[in-house]
Amino acid sequence: MTINATNEADYAIGLFGIVAGGQIKDLTLTNVTINVPTSEMAGGIVGMLCEGGTVGNCTIGTADSDSSQVAAARGNGGIVGRMTKSGTISNCTNYASISGTGANIGGIVGAAYYTAEDGEMSIIGCHNYGTVTGTAGAVGGIAGLSSAKVSNCTNAAPIQGNGADVAGIVAEQQNYGSVIGCMNTADITNNNADAYGTGGIVGWVRYNGAAASYPKKAVIEIMNNINSGSIDGGNDGGGIVGTVYNSAVVSGNENWAESISSSTFAGGIIGNLQFTEIPVGDNIPERQVHAVNNISTTTLDQIEAPSKSLYAYDNLSGSDENVVVSNNGTSWLAESDDVKYASLQLALNSAQNGDTVQILPGTHSEAITMPLTNITVQGPEDHTAILTGGISFAGGSASGLNMTIEDLVFDGKGISLTAWTQTTDLDQVGALVFRDNEFRNITGDNIYAIHINNGDSPISGLTITQNQFSGAQDSTKNGGVYATVCGTATITNNIFANMGFNGITLSGSNGIKTVVISDNKFDQWATHGTGERDGRAMRLSNLSDATTLDITKNSFICDTMQEEIIKVTELGAEQDIDLSYCYWNGLNPDEIIGEGQGKILLVRDDTTEEGTNENTQLGPYYTAPTMRPEDLNTYVPSSSGGGGGSSSYSVSVDKNIENGSVTVSPKSASSGRTVTITVKADEGYELDELTVTDKNGDEIELTDKGDGKYTFKMPRSKVTIEASFVEIDHQDTCPAAGFR
């Protein structure tokens, strides 16, 4: 197709001149030449699109040796010249070179502008592979001028302009609309050093106050876009947006540009933030600019401008409270509900009840505070997320919460909770769960890896399981767990190694009911300093008469002890403690080895802490009826976790499954972990039944995640997965009887 003449500038030029309310789809044009130097409305498919018209799945040119081009004065694009008030351009591709001597030049549409109260303009899933060049401004890879909602579009061709607004996706986003989920991979050049707005995604976000032509107004959103092209030239350059005037939300974007340069202002995300005077009556939203939660890898050395910033150069110098530039970074640190975050704290603060915040791999120095929300904070299963800033808990009333922290590595600083006012029922379980974490070298005097000292509001429903605590063998007087608890406390399957002080320090209250400390391994404690060293494997106190205390199947290994292995004080006179099936590393715990060494010290209400061996009750450590005193020194923890660490159980898939396949990840897991099942039926078959059963034959609840994926929580036993597939019944789709 060749068009090389037009009568007037405002004649609509294209395969279709004007499409008002109609639908154009599924067209491919090759070897297109449109050269109309005086036209201000030219497109390869449609010159003017309006009144809700649509253009879908259309292509101009080809990827291989096609010389298609669309050249005009202004208002020209590869697919559509202009779109006004309402309409949609979707799934279109341009390979033609686009050029203009004036403004509003775009790879897909020259201008999508003016708005209507009862309509929207949309540009969805379009792609540009043709160079776009303008000798003036408003030159964009997808659109030159836009008030449309632009989403999921890409540009892969160099963009070059010589005036205000040059960008990879939209040169100028005006008054209304959004640019969301788009990508630019090409270099952007503005040859005019005095021109505003050169950006990887959007050149200029601004409002012109033309109320009659733009009855709609809204804060423009520039979100979840990616730019990897370099930015060169203009007055202000940004990896995502060149210039923002007055109102915009810029969030969730990624900039990977190797370089950004401009004559005056530059930033990794936004080159220049400015407010203009708003004349009375102009149709402009309230001033607010939020550049929050973006990432940029372009370093300050790679940004060249007299005034520059790693993320956003605030030309207002922070003088206006409506400008917020915060929580930006160089990489994504966390993810929740498919939203990525450059700040761990922002991820936690944004989480809703029931959400899981996933900490991404890497070493994170940010000190974070857990909000009072029912959330799970989770690292990768391979423990590649390392926190060096620690976690504390927000103060306030915590009623009915269930919070989990799992699969994280804490290095240097651990978990601290000191400010809750807990109003939960004492029977609540799972209020706080710390599972499968590593705590390394928690430093400071009397510092515990998990420190829950909540004063008059002890914690109900505390679970600490499958964690590893390791301290430095130096002067650090660190410990594993310190907690004030009521209700239920469960500390199982943990390893406490090289503790500077106590492995566990637990204090109860009048409401405490059950304490279970079992299947843990204590390997060296009281390691701090030289000379006399104080510290025990466990120090328990203030346990009411109603408390059931289970301290079974633990392993105690310590080369040198100057205090008790276990010290329990303020016990009820008749209170029973189960210390059976523990491994003492060859030491008879009721043998006094010097003052206070190597024994279990149980102080009843009617004795003093300094009581003699006669009034220190030792019997309970072999209370299990099948246990004899001499057995205590022969019990060795099993490799499956009896002495601490994580117990892993196998996930087996029935080998006799026919007409489909079932795979699992992981193939073994510890209790409470999520296992994913992937089901794939053979051609002509579909899944009929899928079951997961534990070692007792009890069925485990499955969650259907869609796309053939199911998940379940691993029980404390091995599981077996069985599935059956049936042939798809085509009866409902077959032709009626009599078909020949």
XYZ file of C-alpha atoms in Angstrom:
740
model
C 0.000 0.000 0.000
C 1.312 3.423 -0.978
C -0.174 6.814 -0.067
C 1.853 9.903 -0.900
C -0.575 12.807 -1.161
C -3.313 14.509 0.837
C -5.503 17.510 0.179
C -5.551 19.034 3.678
C -3.610 18.658 6.911
C -6.619 17.365 8.827
C -7.639 14.695 6.341
C -7.453 11.228 7.943
C -4.917 9.051 6.096
C -4.657 5.250 6.319
C -6.080 2.019 4.944
C -9.217 3.298 6.657
C -9.539 7.053 6.972
C -11.933 7.370 9.929
C -13.320 4.545 12.075
C -16.108 5.816 14.342
C -17.536 3.012 16.469
C -16.470 0.291 14.026
C -14.162 -2.681 14.463
C -11.011 -3.446 12.482
C -9.164 -6.679 13.240
C -6.823 -9.397 11.979
C -5.049 -7.429 9.250
C -1.411 -7.542 8.136
C -0.014 -4.984 5.690
C 3.483 -5.289 4.211
C 5.575 -2.931 2.094
C 3.570 0.039 3.315
C 4.642 3.519 2.244
C 2.734 6.489 3.620
C 4.520 9.753 2.908
C 2.237 12.735 3.453
C 4.413 15.691 4.545
C 1.469 18.000 5.276
C -0.794 15.508 7.065
C -1.489 15.739 10.784
C -3.498 12.509 11.015
C -1.935 9.422 9.402
C -1.799 5.764 10.417
C -0.970 2.525 8.658
C -4.382 1.006 9.447
C -6.604 3.925 10.553
C -6.163 7.663 10.255
C -8.686 8.620 12.968
C -10.234 6.268 15.567
C -13.115 7.579 17.691
C -16.541 6.939 19.245
C -15.539 3.596 20.759
C -13.974 2.158 17.621
C -11.507 -0.714 17.981
C -8.436 -1.914 16.131
C -7.173 -5.349 17.130
C -4.557 -7.863 16.069
C -3.237 -5.790 13.174
C 0.357 -5.612 11.922
C 2.267 -3.164 9.741
C 5.423 -4.508 8.069
C 7.425 -7.616 8.872
C 10.461 -8.429 10.942
C 12.541 -9.358 7.879
C 13.669 -6.801 5.285
C 10.446 -4.825 5.125
C 10.896 -1.147 4.306
C 7.481 -0.004 5.476
C 7.245 3.591 6.665
C 4.715 6.145 7.840
C 5.870 9.765 7.465
C 3.777 12.868 8.078
C 3.891 16.339 9.582
C 2.483 15.308 12.970
C -0.135 13.098 14.609
C 1.011 9.901 12.913
C 1.549 6.348 14.116
C 2.257 2.901 12.765
C -1.278 1.610 13.414
C -3.459 4.683 14.122
C -2.816 8.358 13.507
C -5.096 9.799 16.178
C -7.549 8.333 18.702
C -9.935 10.664 20.543
C -12.355 10.390 23.478
C -13.024 6.640 23.355
C -11.599 3.617 21.583
C -9.268 0.640 21.918
C -6.096 -0.448 20.142
C -5.083 -3.958 21.186
C -2.549 -6.628 20.261
C -1.153 -4.664 17.340
C 2.441 -4.698 16.089
C 4.414 -2.154 14.100
C 7.639 -2.822 12.179
C 7.495 0.308 10.020
C 9.743 3.303 10.594
C 7.717 6.270 11.847
C 8.797 9.871 11.348
C 7.352 13.358 11.604
C 8.401 16.968 11.313
C 6.090 18.048 14.131
C 4.854 16.672 17.445
C 2.822 13.599 18.454
C 4.679 10.775 16.734
C 4.227 7.183 17.982
C 5.084 3.649 16.992
C 1.452 2.564 17.500
C -0.542 5.814 17.689
C 0.505 9.412 17.211
C -1.962 10.898 19.699
C -4.631 9.337 21.918
C -6.018 12.447 23.487
C -9.034 14.365 24.729
C -11.293 12.497 27.136
C -15.008 11.890 27.487
C -17.037 11.554 30.671
C -18.664 8.375 29.393
C -15.736 6.731 27.610
C -12.179 5.448 27.905
C -9.254 5.076 25.552
C -7.086 1.979 25.890
C -3.869 0.754 24.279
C -3.312 -2.852 25.293
C -0.651 -5.436 24.443
C 0.889 -3.579 21.506
C 4.499 -3.868 20.317
C 6.763 -1.563 18.352
C 9.870 -2.698 16.461
C 10.205 0.272 14.114
C 12.361 3.326 14.723
C 10.412 6.435 15.722
C 11.927 9.816 14.872
C 10.631 13.337 15.282
C 12.251 16.685 14.616
C 10.087 18.220 17.338
C 8.682 16.729 20.565
C 6.163 14.165 21.824
C 7.929 11.181 20.255
C 7.162 7.793 21.818
C 7.653 4.125 21.083
C 3.944 3.409 21.599
C 2.250 6.831 21.727
C 3.361 10.414 21.239
C 0.597 12.103 23.258
C -1.736 10.069 25.475
C -4.673 10.387 27.836
C -5.337 6.669 27.447
C -4.785 3.691 29.702
C -1.693 2.021 28.277
C -0.835 -1.483 29.455
C 1.382 -4.463 28.624
C 3.052 -2.774 25.662
C 6.691 -3.039 24.557
C 9.156 -1.017 22.530
C 12.353 -2.503 21.098
C 13.428 0.203 18.615
C 15.471 3.401 19.153
C 13.422 6.545 19.788
C 14.772 9.969 18.861
C 13.284 13.441 19.241
C 14.267 17.076 19.234
C 11.861 18.678 21.681
C 9.846 18.215 24.854
C 8.701 14.654 25.629
C 10.664 11.716 24.238
C 10.203 8.211 25.678
C 10.170 4.485 25.076
C 6.435 4.010 25.673
C 4.502 7.306 26.002
C 6.154 10.632 25.264
C 3.571 12.721 27.142
C 0.832 11.409 29.430
C -1.585 14.274 29.868
C -4.411 14.896 32.341
C -5.671 11.307 32.646
C -4.856 7.633 32.099
C -2.023 5.346 33.124
C 0.998 3.411 31.887
C 1.163 -0.011 33.522
C 3.155 -3.191 32.881
C 5.098 -1.941 29.857
C 8.712 -2.526 28.799
C 11.285 -0.536 26.860
C 14.563 -2.156 25.805
C 15.862 0.483 23.372
C 17.911 3.668 23.779
C 16.104 7.005 24.027
C 17.690 10.184 22.633
C 16.604 13.818 22.865
C 18.777 16.162 20.799
C 17.355 19.303 22.419
C 19.257 20.086 25.617
C 16.586 22.565 26.753
C 13.591 20.253 26.284
C 11.711 18.738 29.223
C 10.868 15.097 29.648
C 13.131 12.316 28.377
C 12.339 8.945 29.935
C 12.631 5.221 29.466
C 8.876 4.721 29.875
C 7.220 8.177 29.965
C 8.770 11.482 28.982
C 6.493 13.952 30.742
C 3.499 13.573 33.060
C 1.621 16.849 33.075
C -1.721 18.648 33.163
C -2.660 21.454 30.779
C -5.904 22.457 32.490
C -7.964 22.367 29.286
C -11.183 21.464 31.075
C -13.410 21.570 28.013
C -11.322 19.024 26.111
C -10.371 16.969 29.174
C -13.432 16.649 31.430
C -11.821 13.707 33.240
C -9.022 14.248 35.685
C -7.123 11.753 37.816
C -3.727 11.192 39.316
C -1.761 9.422 36.585
C -0.312 6.029 37.525
C 3.033 4.866 36.129
C 3.355 1.376 37.585
C 5.124 -1.961 37.143
C 7.102 -0.968 34.051
C 10.637 -2.013 33.072
C 13.261 0.022 31.240
C 16.688 -1.217 30.166
C 17.453 1.396 27.497
C 19.920 4.218 28.072
C 18.624 7.802 28.299
C 20.550 10.600 26.601
C 19.801 14.301 26.240
C 17.108 16.797 27.088
C 16.831 19.031 30.122
C 15.843 16.212 32.482
C 16.178 12.471 32.054
C 14.803 9.579 34.078
C 15.045 5.834 33.810
C 11.255 5.611 34.097
C 9.881 9.190 33.828
C 11.711 12.293 32.645
C 9.545 14.965 34.282
C 6.531 14.862 36.602
C 4.390 17.962 36.991
C 1.964 18.203 39.912
C 0.417 14.726 40.271
C 1.516 11.141 39.657
C 2.030 7.803 41.353
C 5.228 6.119 40.189
C 5.524 2.688 41.794
C 6.660 -0.878 41.172
C 8.925 0.082 38.265
C 12.348 -1.294 37.360
C 15.136 0.677 35.688
C 18.190 -1.187 34.375
C 19.661 1.557 32.169
C 23.434 1.481 31.740
C 23.522 5.283 31.569
C 21.321 8.362 32.029
C 22.482 11.819 30.978
C 20.842 15.219 30.594
C 21.763 18.897 30.652
C 20.207 19.753 34.042
C 18.296 17.114 36.073
C 18.490 13.314 36.136
C 17.382 10.386 38.279
C 17.278 6.616 38.143
C 13.473 6.628 38.356
C 12.361 10.264 37.821
C 14.576 12.978 36.381
C 12.712 15.989 37.744
C 9.828 16.563 40.183
C 8.122 19.929 39.848
C 4.920 21.724 40.775
C 3.474 24.390 38.535
C 1.011 27.084 39.454
C -2.577 25.895 39.081
C -4.865 28.625 37.733
C -8.277 28.809 39.370
C -10.779 26.600 37.552
C -8.219 24.420 35.813
C -9.020 20.731 35.663
C -5.993 19.464 37.587
C -6.001 16.937 40.474
C -4.703 17.895 43.869
C -0.944 18.054 43.946
C 0.628 14.765 44.964
C 3.679 12.995 43.640
C 4.549 9.589 45.059
C 7.718 7.906 43.835
C 7.528 4.857 46.069
C 8.710 1.252 45.821
C 10.748 1.283 42.618
C 14.158 -0.181 41.869
C 17.000 1.234 39.815
C 20.415 -0.306 39.188
C 21.859 2.761 37.472
C 24.552 4.055 39.829
C 25.239 7.728 40.507
C 28.453 7.374 38.509
C 26.336 6.259 35.542
C 24.047 9.304 35.868
C 25.419 12.503 34.315
C 23.710 15.800 35.143
C 24.470 18.877 37.273
C 21.586 17.929 39.604
C 21.029 14.208 39.981
C 19.624 11.572 42.293
C 19.835 7.831 42.563
C 16.037 7.590 42.369
C 14.178 10.889 41.910
C 15.535 14.414 41.786
C 13.166 16.547 43.847
C 13.382 20.027 42.375
C 11.261 21.230 45.294
C 13.991 20.209 47.750
C 11.448 18.381 49.900
C 9.590 21.577 50.698
C 6.169 20.183 49.899
C 4.546 17.498 52.042
C 2.692 16.165 49.004
C 5.939 14.883 47.505
C 6.917 11.422 48.764
C 10.070 9.722 47.545
C 10.598 6.624 49.673
C 11.187 2.881 49.856
C 13.074 2.749 46.572
C 16.079 0.480 46.168
C 18.470 -1.313 43.885
C 16.703 -4.692 43.950
C 13.436 -6.324 44.954
C 13.687 -7.619 48.495
C 10.276 -9.171 49.127
C 7.087 -10.264 47.417
C 3.505 -10.668 48.588
C 0.365 -11.437 46.604
C 2.316 -11.012 43.306
C 3.513 -7.531 44.323
C 7.262 -6.956 44.634
C 8.783 -4.619 47.186
C 12.074 -2.723 47.353
C 11.675 -2.400 51.128
C 11.074 -5.216 53.587
C 9.193 -2.891 55.908
C 6.904 -1.695 53.129
C 6.114 -5.319 52.261
C 5.133 -6.055 55.859
C 3.120 -2.871 56.262
C 1.226 -3.591 53.038
C 0.326 -7.175 53.963
C -3.268 -8.011 54.801
C -4.595 -10.665 57.179
C -3.683 -14.105 55.886
C -0.982 -12.890 53.488
C 2.458 -14.453 53.126
C 5.382 -12.074 52.678
C 8.237 -13.847 50.918
C 11.710 -12.479 51.629
C 13.779 -12.899 48.468
C 17.343 -14.305 48.414
C 20.148 -11.989 49.457
C 21.629 -10.303 52.517
C 19.266 -7.660 53.884
C 20.502 -5.080 56.394
C 17.136 -3.379 56.912
C 15.834 -3.537 60.494
C 12.143 -4.410 60.260
C 9.125 -4.300 62.545
C 6.325 -6.863 62.408
C 2.912 -5.155 62.247
C -0.032 -6.445 64.275
C -1.408 -8.512 61.404
C -2.039 -12.215 60.811
C 0.799 -12.779 58.359
C 3.537 -15.257 57.535
C 7.050 -14.003 56.823
C 8.873 -16.632 54.822
C 12.296 -17.015 53.252
C 13.391 -19.437 50.515
C 13.530 -23.085 51.566
C 17.270 -23.153 50.824
C 17.833 -20.459 53.484
C 19.341 -17.889 51.121
C 17.575 -14.877 52.661
C 19.824 -13.455 55.381
C 18.649 -10.709 57.744
C 21.341 -8.701 59.526
C 19.036 -6.008 60.919
C 16.773 -8.309 62.918
C 13.007 -8.246 63.494
C 11.110 -6.475 66.257
C 7.365 -6.351 66.870
C 5.109 -3.318 66.808
C 3.627 -2.317 70.145
C -0.071 -2.315 70.855
C -2.875 -4.726 71.570
C -2.458 -8.096 69.869
C -5.749 -9.945 70.071
C -6.270 -13.215 68.241
C -3.159 -12.968 66.093
C -1.454 -15.860 64.322
C 1.991 -14.948 63.040
C 4.695 -17.165 61.534
C 8.354 -16.481 60.746
C 10.087 -19.282 58.849
C 13.005 -20.226 56.579
C 15.091 -17.139 57.372
C 18.693 -16.697 58.454
C 19.358 -14.155 61.220
C 22.972 -13.037 61.398
C 24.080 -10.737 64.228
C 20.586 -9.642 65.283
C 17.591 -11.831 66.013
C 13.921 -11.458 66.935
C 12.743 -9.177 69.734
C 9.244 -8.754 71.151
C 8.879 -6.446 74.151
C 5.849 -4.237 73.557
C 2.730 -6.315 72.967
C -0.342 -6.031 75.135
C -1.710 -9.491 74.549
C -5.437 -9.913 75.065
C -5.806 -13.337 73.482
C -7.472 -16.361 75.006
C -5.026 -18.544 76.916
C -6.094 -21.557 74.862
C -4.974 -19.953 71.627
C -2.295 -21.892 69.758
C -0.123 -20.730 66.909
C -0.147 -17.094 67.973
C 3.587 -16.964 67.361
C 5.398 -19.608 65.310
C 9.140 -19.530 64.600
C 9.977 -22.436 62.293
C 13.050 -23.622 60.410
C 15.142 -20.489 60.877
C 18.871 -20.129 61.503
C 20.239 -17.760 64.155
C 23.961 -17.075 63.896
C 26.254 -15.108 66.195
C 23.606 -12.967 67.875
C 25.812 -10.470 69.692
C 25.614 -8.257 72.764
C 25.501 -8.871 76.505
C 22.600 -11.130 77.555
C 21.210 -11.027 74.020
C 18.933 -13.870 72.960
C 18.279 -14.912 69.379
C 14.548 -14.953 70.155
C 13.821 -12.522 72.990
C 10.187 -12.296 74.130
C 10.115 -10.273 77.320
C 6.589 -8.974 77.416
C 6.320 -8.097 81.089
C 2.766 -8.350 82.381
C 1.434 -9.605 79.021
C 3.089 -12.976 78.402
C 2.621 -14.745 75.103
C 0.003 -17.436 74.606
C 0.521 -20.049 71.929
C 4.298 -19.873 71.373
C 5.845 -22.444 69.010
C 9.583 -22.601 68.297
C 10.456 -25.576 66.113
C 13.128 -26.845 63.712
C 15.409 -23.842 64.223
C 19.189 -23.779 64.542
C 20.833 -21.477 67.077
C 24.597 -21.044 66.964
C 26.730 -18.592 68.908
C 30.328 -17.500 68.698
C 32.722 -19.091 71.190
C 34.042 -15.786 72.483
C 33.142 -13.290 75.188
C 29.594 -12.882 73.898
C 27.046 -13.797 76.535
C 24.313 -14.745 74.089
C 21.497 -17.245 74.358
C 18.944 -19.072 72.268
C 15.419 -18.342 73.520
C 14.099 -16.064 76.258
C 10.325 -15.924 76.672
C 7.610 -15.036 79.141
C 4.675 -17.276 78.324
C 1.176 -18.255 79.329
C -1.154 -20.837 77.864
C 0.948 -23.132 75.683
C 4.656 -23.070 74.849
C 6.161 -25.658 72.498
C 9.908 -25.747 71.801
C 10.809 -28.807 69.740
C 13.328 -30.148 67.222
C 15.780 -27.278 67.595
C 19.571 -27.228 67.793
C 21.245 -24.948 70.359
C 24.998 -24.907 69.682
C 27.759 -22.889 71.368
C 25.423 -20.746 73.417
C 27.320 -18.077 75.318
C 24.781 -18.217 78.168
C 21.540 -20.223 78.490
C 20.091 -22.235 75.652
C 16.512 -21.582 76.836
C 15.245 -19.204 79.510
C 11.522 -19.541 80.110
C 9.364 -17.694 82.613
C 5.727 -18.550 83.196
C 2.699 -16.875 84.687
C -0.384 -17.927 86.607
C -2.081 -18.797 83.352
C 0.537 -21.149 81.991
C -0.845 -24.597 81.168
C 1.513 -26.669 79.028
C 5.237 -26.425 78.350
C 6.773 -28.927 75.941
C 10.546 -28.787 75.412
C 11.434 -31.963 73.554
C 13.547 -33.424 70.755
C 16.081 -30.602 71.018
C 19.859 -30.844 70.930
C 21.918 -28.700 73.310
C 25.543 -28.821 72.174
C 27.749 -26.614 74.380
C 26.467 -23.735 76.498
C 28.029 -21.196 78.876
C 30.836 -20.704 76.351
C 31.376 -16.990 76.996
C 34.709 -15.635 78.157
C 37.282 -17.463 80.252
C 37.394 -18.574 83.862
C 34.057 -19.009 85.595
C 31.216 -19.266 83.119
C 27.575 -19.066 84.085
C 24.840 -20.579 81.968
C 22.663 -23.646 81.573
C 20.968 -25.617 78.837
C 17.626 -24.537 80.355
C 16.525 -22.089 83.016
C 12.796 -22.324 83.831
C 10.937 -20.374 86.492
C 7.530 -19.307 87.791
C 5.637 -22.342 86.503
C 2.260 -22.649 88.208
C 0.928 -25.843 89.818
C -1.397 -26.310 86.851
C 1.470 -26.484 84.385
C 2.330 -29.730 82.633
C 6.075 -29.737 81.976
C 7.388 -32.129 79.325
C 11.180 -32.076 78.894
C 11.753 -35.335 77.026
C 13.966 -36.700 74.265
C 16.491 -33.895 74.488
C 20.226 -34.282 73.997
C 22.634 -32.492 76.373
C 26.316 -32.273 75.405
C 28.679 -29.884 77.181
C 32.438 -30.163 77.746
C 32.622 -27.896 80.789
C 29.835 -26.911 83.174
C 29.953 -24.735 86.252
C 26.199 -24.607 86.769
C 23.273 -26.964 86.349
C 22.244 -28.569 83.079
C 18.639 -27.687 83.867
C 17.437 -25.363 86.583
C 13.729 -25.177 87.378
C 12.613 -22.903 90.220
C 9.351 -21.864 91.857
C 7.740 -25.244 91.254
C 4.597 -26.407 92.977
C 5.206 -28.887 95.799
C 3.508 -31.764 93.960
C 4.256 -30.675 90.415
C 5.482 -33.431 88.131
C 8.100 -32.966 85.408
C 8.822 -35.527 82.722
C 12.544 -35.635 81.878
C 12.576 -39.114 80.376
C 14.433 -40.363 77.325
C 17.030 -37.603 77.447
C 20.653 -38.126 76.431
C 23.173 -36.789 78.960
C 26.422 -37.568 77.103
C 27.567 -40.081 79.701
C 26.937 -37.807 82.670
C 24.692 -38.996 85.479
C 22.755 -35.819 86.125
C 22.143 -36.546 89.817
C 25.861 -36.797 90.518
C 27.223 -33.648 92.142
C 30.454 -32.643 90.392
C 31.519 -29.740 92.501
C 29.213 -26.965 93.563
C 26.191 -26.863 91.251
C 27.856 -28.700 88.383
C 26.204 -31.188 86.095
C 22.938 -31.679 87.922
C 19.263 -30.973 87.494
C 18.174 -28.489 90.114
C 14.452 -28.489 90.865
C 13.509 -26.006 93.585
C 10.085 -26.524 95.142
C 8.008 -23.866 96.806
C 9.117 -25.148 100.220
C 12.858 -25.113 99.533
C 15.440 -22.494 98.797
C 17.326 -22.166 95.564
C 20.497 -23.012 97.471
C 18.970 -26.208 98.853
C 21.043 -29.323 99.470
C 20.968 -32.411 97.305
C 18.424 -33.966 99.673
C 15.785 -31.290 99.105
C 16.583 -30.935 95.429
C 14.168 -33.314 93.747
C 15.878 -35.398 91.064
C 13.471 -38.266 90.535
C 11.291 -36.829 87.757
C 13.984 -37.149 85.100
C 13.096 -40.830 84.639
C 9.369 -40.755 85.309
C 8.405 -42.630 82.161
C 7.302 -46.122 83.305
C 9.425 -47.887 80.695
C 12.578 -46.011 81.695
C 15.214 -47.080 84.241
C 17.827 -44.717 85.700
C 20.639 -46.584 83.969
C 18.936 -46.109 80.600
C 19.444 -42.369 80.755
C 23.058 -42.618 79.660
C 22.406 -45.012 76.782
C 19.695 -43.095 74.939
C 21.102 -41.674 71.707
C 18.938 -39.327 69.612
C 17.923 -40.814 66.285
C 19.056 -39.274 62.996
C 15.426 -38.467 62.208
C 15.458 -35.573 64.596
C 15.283 -36.961 68.125
C 18.289 -34.859 69.070
C 17.320 -31.667 67.322
C 17.137 -30.213 63.848
C 14.473 -30.688 61.231
C 12.715 -34.039 60.764
C 12.088 -34.736 57.106
C 9.413 -37.135 55.851
C 9.190 -38.758 52.440
C 6.599 -37.940 49.793
C 5.869 -41.020 47.676
C 3.938 -41.136 44.405
C 2.115 -44.299 43.387
C 4.157 -45.952 40.607
C 1.073 -47.528 39.000
C -0.571 -44.306 37.803
C -1.756 -44.610 34.200
C -2.847 -42.091 31.540
C -1.082 -39.191 33.199
C 1.779 -38.151 35.427
C 2.160 -36.776 38.944
C 5.267 -34.965 40.182
C 5.985 -33.420 43.581
C 8.268 -30.753 44.974
C 9.985 -31.294 47.321
C 10.231 -35.082 47.504
C 10.695 -34.898 51.260
C 9.632 -32.210 53.711
C 9.458 -31.386 57.374
C 6.191 -31.051 59.241
C 4.223 -27.946 58.365
C 5.993 -27.303 55.064
C 4.059 -26.770 51.844
C 4.375 -29.504 49.206
C 3.319 -28.843 45.612
C 1.820 -31.547 43.388
C 1.798 -31.071 39.607
C -0.691 -33.189 37.684
C -0.552 -33.649 33.896
C -3.064 -35.797 32.041
C -2.197 -37.555 28.798
C -3.914 -36.318 25.655
C -7.579 -37.293 25.723
C -7.634 -37.834 29.490
C -8.414 -35.736 32.552
C -7.824 -36.049 36.283
C -10.504 -38.066 38.047
C -9.240 -38.333 41.624
C -6.184 -37.162 43.579
C -5.551 -38.191 47.186
C -2.772 -37.752 49.725
C -2.728 -40.016 52.789
C -0.454 -40.148 55.831
C 1.081 -43.271 57.366
C -2.192 -44.042 59.158
C -4.231 -43.848 55.972
C -5.844 -40.550 56.913
C -6.487 -38.247 53.971
C -4.659 -34.892 53.863
C -6.526 -31.781 52.731
C -5.510 -30.484 49.284
C -5.677 -26.931 47.936
C -6.318 -26.516 44.213
C -3.997 -23.762 42.928
C -5.116 -24.063 39.297
C -3.188 -25.100 36.154
C -2.830 -28.648 37.430
C -1.118 -27.667 40.676
C -2.227 -28.687 44.167
C -0.640 -28.062 47.563
C -0.844 -29.563 51.039
C 0.812 -29.124 54.425
C 3.202 -31.916 55.357
C 2.099 -33.885 58.455
C 4.470 -35.490 60.954
C 4.745 -38.643 58.877
C 5.480 -39.878 55.410
C 2.704 -39.491 52.840
C 1.563 -41.334 49.735
C 0.024 -39.703 46.671
C -2.393 -41.587 44.436
C -4.133 -40.364 41.300
C -6.441 -41.695 38.626
C -7.206 -40.343 35.170
C -10.267 -40.988 33.008
C -10.920 -40.553 29.332
C -12.573 -37.257 28.470
C -16.252 -37.669 27.690
C -16.944 -35.918 24.364
C -20.611 -36.817 24.319
C -21.792 -33.269 25.002
C -19.802 -31.876 22.091
C -20.537 -34.512 19.451
C -22.936 -33.795 16.566
C -26.505 -34.914 16.941
C -27.613 -38.321 15.718
C -27.942 -38.599 11.981
C -24.664 -36.839 11.214
C -22.993 -38.353 8.157
